CSV table of C-alpha atoms and ligand atoms in Angstrom, one decimal:
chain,number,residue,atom,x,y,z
A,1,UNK,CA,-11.3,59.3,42.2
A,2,UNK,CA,-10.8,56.6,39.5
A,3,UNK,CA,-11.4,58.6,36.7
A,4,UNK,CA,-8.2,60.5,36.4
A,5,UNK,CA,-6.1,57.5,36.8
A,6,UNK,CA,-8.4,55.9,33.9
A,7,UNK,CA,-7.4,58.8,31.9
A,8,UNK,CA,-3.5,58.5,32.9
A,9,UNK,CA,-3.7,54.7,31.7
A,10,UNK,CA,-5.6,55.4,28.4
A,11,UNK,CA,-2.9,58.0,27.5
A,12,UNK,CA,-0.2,56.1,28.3
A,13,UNK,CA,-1.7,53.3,26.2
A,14,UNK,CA,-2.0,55.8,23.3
A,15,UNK,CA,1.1,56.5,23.6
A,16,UNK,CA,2.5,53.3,23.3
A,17,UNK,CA,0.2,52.3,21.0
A,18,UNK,CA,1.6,54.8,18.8
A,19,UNK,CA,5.2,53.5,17.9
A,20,UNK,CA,3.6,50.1,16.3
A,21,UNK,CA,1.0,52.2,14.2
A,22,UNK,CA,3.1,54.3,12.9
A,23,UNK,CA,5.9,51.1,12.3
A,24,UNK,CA,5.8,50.8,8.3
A,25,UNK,CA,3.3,47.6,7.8
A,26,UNK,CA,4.5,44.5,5.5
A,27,UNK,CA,2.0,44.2,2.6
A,28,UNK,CA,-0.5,41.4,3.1
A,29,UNK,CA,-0.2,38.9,0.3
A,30,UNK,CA,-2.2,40.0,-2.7
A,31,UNK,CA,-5.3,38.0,-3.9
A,32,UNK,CA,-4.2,35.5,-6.3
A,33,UNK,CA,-5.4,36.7,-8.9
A,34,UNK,CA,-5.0,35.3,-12.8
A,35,UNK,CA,-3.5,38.5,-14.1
A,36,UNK,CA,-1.1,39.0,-10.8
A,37,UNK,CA,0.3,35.0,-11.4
A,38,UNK,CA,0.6,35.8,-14.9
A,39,UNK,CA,2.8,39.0,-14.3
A,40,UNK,CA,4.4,37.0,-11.5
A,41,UNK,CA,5.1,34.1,-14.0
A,42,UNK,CA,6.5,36.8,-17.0
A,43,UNK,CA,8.8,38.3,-14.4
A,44,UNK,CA,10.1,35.8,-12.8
A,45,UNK,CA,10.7,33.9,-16.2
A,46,UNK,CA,12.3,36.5,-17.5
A,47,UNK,CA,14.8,37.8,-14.4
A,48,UNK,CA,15.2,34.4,-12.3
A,49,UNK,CA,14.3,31.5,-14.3
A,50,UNK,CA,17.9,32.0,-16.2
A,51,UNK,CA,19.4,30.5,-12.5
A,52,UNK,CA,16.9,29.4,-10.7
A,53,UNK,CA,14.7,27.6,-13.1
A,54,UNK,CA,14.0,23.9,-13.0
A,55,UNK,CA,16.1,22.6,-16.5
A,56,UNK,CA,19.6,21.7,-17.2
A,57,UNK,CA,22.1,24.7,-17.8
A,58,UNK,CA,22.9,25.5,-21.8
A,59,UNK,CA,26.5,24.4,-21.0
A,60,UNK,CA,25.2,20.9,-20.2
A,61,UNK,CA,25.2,21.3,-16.2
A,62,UNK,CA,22.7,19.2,-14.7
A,63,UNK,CA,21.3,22.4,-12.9
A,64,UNK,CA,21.2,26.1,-13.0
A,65,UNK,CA,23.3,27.9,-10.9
A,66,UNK,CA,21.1,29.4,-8.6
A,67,UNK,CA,19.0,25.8,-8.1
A,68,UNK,CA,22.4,24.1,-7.5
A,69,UNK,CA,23.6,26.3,-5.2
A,70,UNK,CA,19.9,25.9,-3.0
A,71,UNK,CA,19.9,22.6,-3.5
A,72,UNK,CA,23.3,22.3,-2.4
A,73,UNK,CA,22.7,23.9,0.7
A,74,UNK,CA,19.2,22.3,1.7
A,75,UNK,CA,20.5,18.8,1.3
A,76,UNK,CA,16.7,17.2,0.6
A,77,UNK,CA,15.5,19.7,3.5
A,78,UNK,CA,13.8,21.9,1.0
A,79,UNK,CA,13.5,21.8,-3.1
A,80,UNK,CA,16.4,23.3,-4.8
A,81,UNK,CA,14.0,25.2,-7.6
A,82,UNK,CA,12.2,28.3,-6.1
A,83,UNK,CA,9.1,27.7,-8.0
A,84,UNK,CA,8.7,24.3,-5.8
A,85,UNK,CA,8.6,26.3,-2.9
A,86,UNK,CA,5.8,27.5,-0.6
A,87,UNK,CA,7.7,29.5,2.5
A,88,UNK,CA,9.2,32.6,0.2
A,89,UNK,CA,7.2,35.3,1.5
A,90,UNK,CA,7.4,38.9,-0.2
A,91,UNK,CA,9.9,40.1,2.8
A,92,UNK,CA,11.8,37.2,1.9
A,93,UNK,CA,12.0,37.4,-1.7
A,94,UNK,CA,12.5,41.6,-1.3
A,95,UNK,CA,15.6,41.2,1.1
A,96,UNK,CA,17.2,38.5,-1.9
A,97,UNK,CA,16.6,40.8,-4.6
A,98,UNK,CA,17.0,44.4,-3.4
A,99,UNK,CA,20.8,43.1,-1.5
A,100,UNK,CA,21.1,40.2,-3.8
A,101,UNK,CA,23.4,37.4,-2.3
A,102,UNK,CA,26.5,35.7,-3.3
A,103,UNK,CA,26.6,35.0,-7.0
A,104,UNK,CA,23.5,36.4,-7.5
A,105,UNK,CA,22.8,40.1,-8.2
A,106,UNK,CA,20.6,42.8,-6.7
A,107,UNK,CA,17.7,44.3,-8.7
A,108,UNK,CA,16.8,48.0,-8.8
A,109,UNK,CA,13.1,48.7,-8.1
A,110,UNK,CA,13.1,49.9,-12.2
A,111,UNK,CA,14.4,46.2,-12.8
A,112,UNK,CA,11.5,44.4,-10.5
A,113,UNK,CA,9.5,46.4,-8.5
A,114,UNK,CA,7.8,46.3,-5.6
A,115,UNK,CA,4.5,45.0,-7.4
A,116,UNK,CA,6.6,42.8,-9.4
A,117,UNK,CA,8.1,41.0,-5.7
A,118,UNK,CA,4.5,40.4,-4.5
A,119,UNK,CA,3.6,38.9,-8.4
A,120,UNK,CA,6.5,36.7,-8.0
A,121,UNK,CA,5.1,35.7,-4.1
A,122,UNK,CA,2.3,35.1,-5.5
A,123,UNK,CA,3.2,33.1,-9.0
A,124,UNK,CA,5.8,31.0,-6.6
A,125,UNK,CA,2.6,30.1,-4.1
A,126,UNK,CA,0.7,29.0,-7.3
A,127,UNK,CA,3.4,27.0,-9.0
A,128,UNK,CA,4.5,25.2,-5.4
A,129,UNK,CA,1.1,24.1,-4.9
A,130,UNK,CA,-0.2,22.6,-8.5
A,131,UNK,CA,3.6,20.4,-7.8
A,132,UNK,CA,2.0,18.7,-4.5
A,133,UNK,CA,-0.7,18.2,-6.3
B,1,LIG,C1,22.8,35.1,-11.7
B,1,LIG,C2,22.0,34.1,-11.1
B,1,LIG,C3,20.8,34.5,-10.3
B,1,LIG,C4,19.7,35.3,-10.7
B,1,LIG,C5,19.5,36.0,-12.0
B,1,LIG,C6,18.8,35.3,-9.5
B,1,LIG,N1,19.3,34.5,-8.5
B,1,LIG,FE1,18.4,34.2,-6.7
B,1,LIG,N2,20.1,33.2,-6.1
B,1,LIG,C7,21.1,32.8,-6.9
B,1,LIG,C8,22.1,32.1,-6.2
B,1,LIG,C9,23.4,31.5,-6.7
B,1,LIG,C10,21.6,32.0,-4.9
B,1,LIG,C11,22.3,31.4,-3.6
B,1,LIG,C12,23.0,32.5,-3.0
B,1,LIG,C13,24.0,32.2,-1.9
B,1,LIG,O1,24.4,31.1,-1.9
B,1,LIG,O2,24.3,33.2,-1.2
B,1,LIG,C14,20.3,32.7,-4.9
B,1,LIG,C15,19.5,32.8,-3.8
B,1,LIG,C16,18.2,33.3,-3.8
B,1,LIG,C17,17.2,33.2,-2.7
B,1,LIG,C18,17.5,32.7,-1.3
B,1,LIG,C19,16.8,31.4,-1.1
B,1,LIG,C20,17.3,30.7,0.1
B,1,LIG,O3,16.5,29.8,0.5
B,1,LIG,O4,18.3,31.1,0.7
B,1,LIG,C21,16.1,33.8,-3.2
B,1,LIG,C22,14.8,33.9,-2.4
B,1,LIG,C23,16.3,34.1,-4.6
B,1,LIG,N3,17.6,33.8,-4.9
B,1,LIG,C24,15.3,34.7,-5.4
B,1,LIG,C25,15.6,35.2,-6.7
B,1,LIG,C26,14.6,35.9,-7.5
B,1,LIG,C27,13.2,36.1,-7.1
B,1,LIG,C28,15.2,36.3,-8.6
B,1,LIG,C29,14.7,37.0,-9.8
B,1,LIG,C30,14.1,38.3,-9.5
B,1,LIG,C31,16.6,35.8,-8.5
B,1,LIG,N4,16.8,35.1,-7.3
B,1,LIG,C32,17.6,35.9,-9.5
B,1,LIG,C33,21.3,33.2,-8.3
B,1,LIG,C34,20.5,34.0,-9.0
């Protein structure tokens, strides 16, 4: 008597279980490994760093643009310069640089790829924590 109800529920389960497993899964953060902080490091020197790096301008501004503008809007909340920051997850960082925001641009996937956001994740972890050190 139970048993084809059993069978209705454990279908129905599969069922619904099936939307969710088939729902494109975020990337789990990468190992951090020396070789994916160094390419994390390279690429974000080389694409970022020219805003959102931690010197003065070359015009003589006191900070890049892209670290003045965060800084700006965190007020002391959070650290202007991205590579003092723990919380920028890969979705994070991918939604900035595929739509890009404001003043700053979008990257093509031949620019930074996918690899490349989860090196940057990873390089930005690194750096945020040897600075609480
Ligand atoms: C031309 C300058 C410029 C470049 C290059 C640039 N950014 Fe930005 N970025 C900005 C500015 C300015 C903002 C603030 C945007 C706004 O106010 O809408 C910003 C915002 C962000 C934010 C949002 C942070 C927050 O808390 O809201 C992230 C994340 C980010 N950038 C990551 C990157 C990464 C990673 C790269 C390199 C792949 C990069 N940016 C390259 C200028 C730049």
């Amino acid at each position: 008597m139970m048993r084809p109800v059993l069978l209705l529920l454990a279908a129905l389960a599969g069922l619904l279980a099936t939307p969710a497993s088939a729902a494109p899964k975020t990337k789990a953060t990468p190992a951090p490994t020396l070789a994916l902080i160094e390419r994390g490091k390279l690429v974000f020197t080389r694409n970022c760093a020219p805003c959102h790096g931690q010197g003065p301008g070359d015009d003589g501004s006191p900070r890049l643009p892209g670290t003045a503008r965060l800084e700006a809007r965190y007020n002391g909340s959070l650290p202007g310069a991205l590579e003092l920051r723990s919380d920028l997850t890969a979705d994070v960082l991918r939604y900035f640089i595929r739509n890009g925001s404001g003043p700053m641009p979008m990257f093509r996937k031949t620019e930074v790829s996918d690899q490349d956001i989860l090196a940057i994740e990873v390089y930005l972890q690194q750096s945020a924590a040897k600075t609480r050190k």
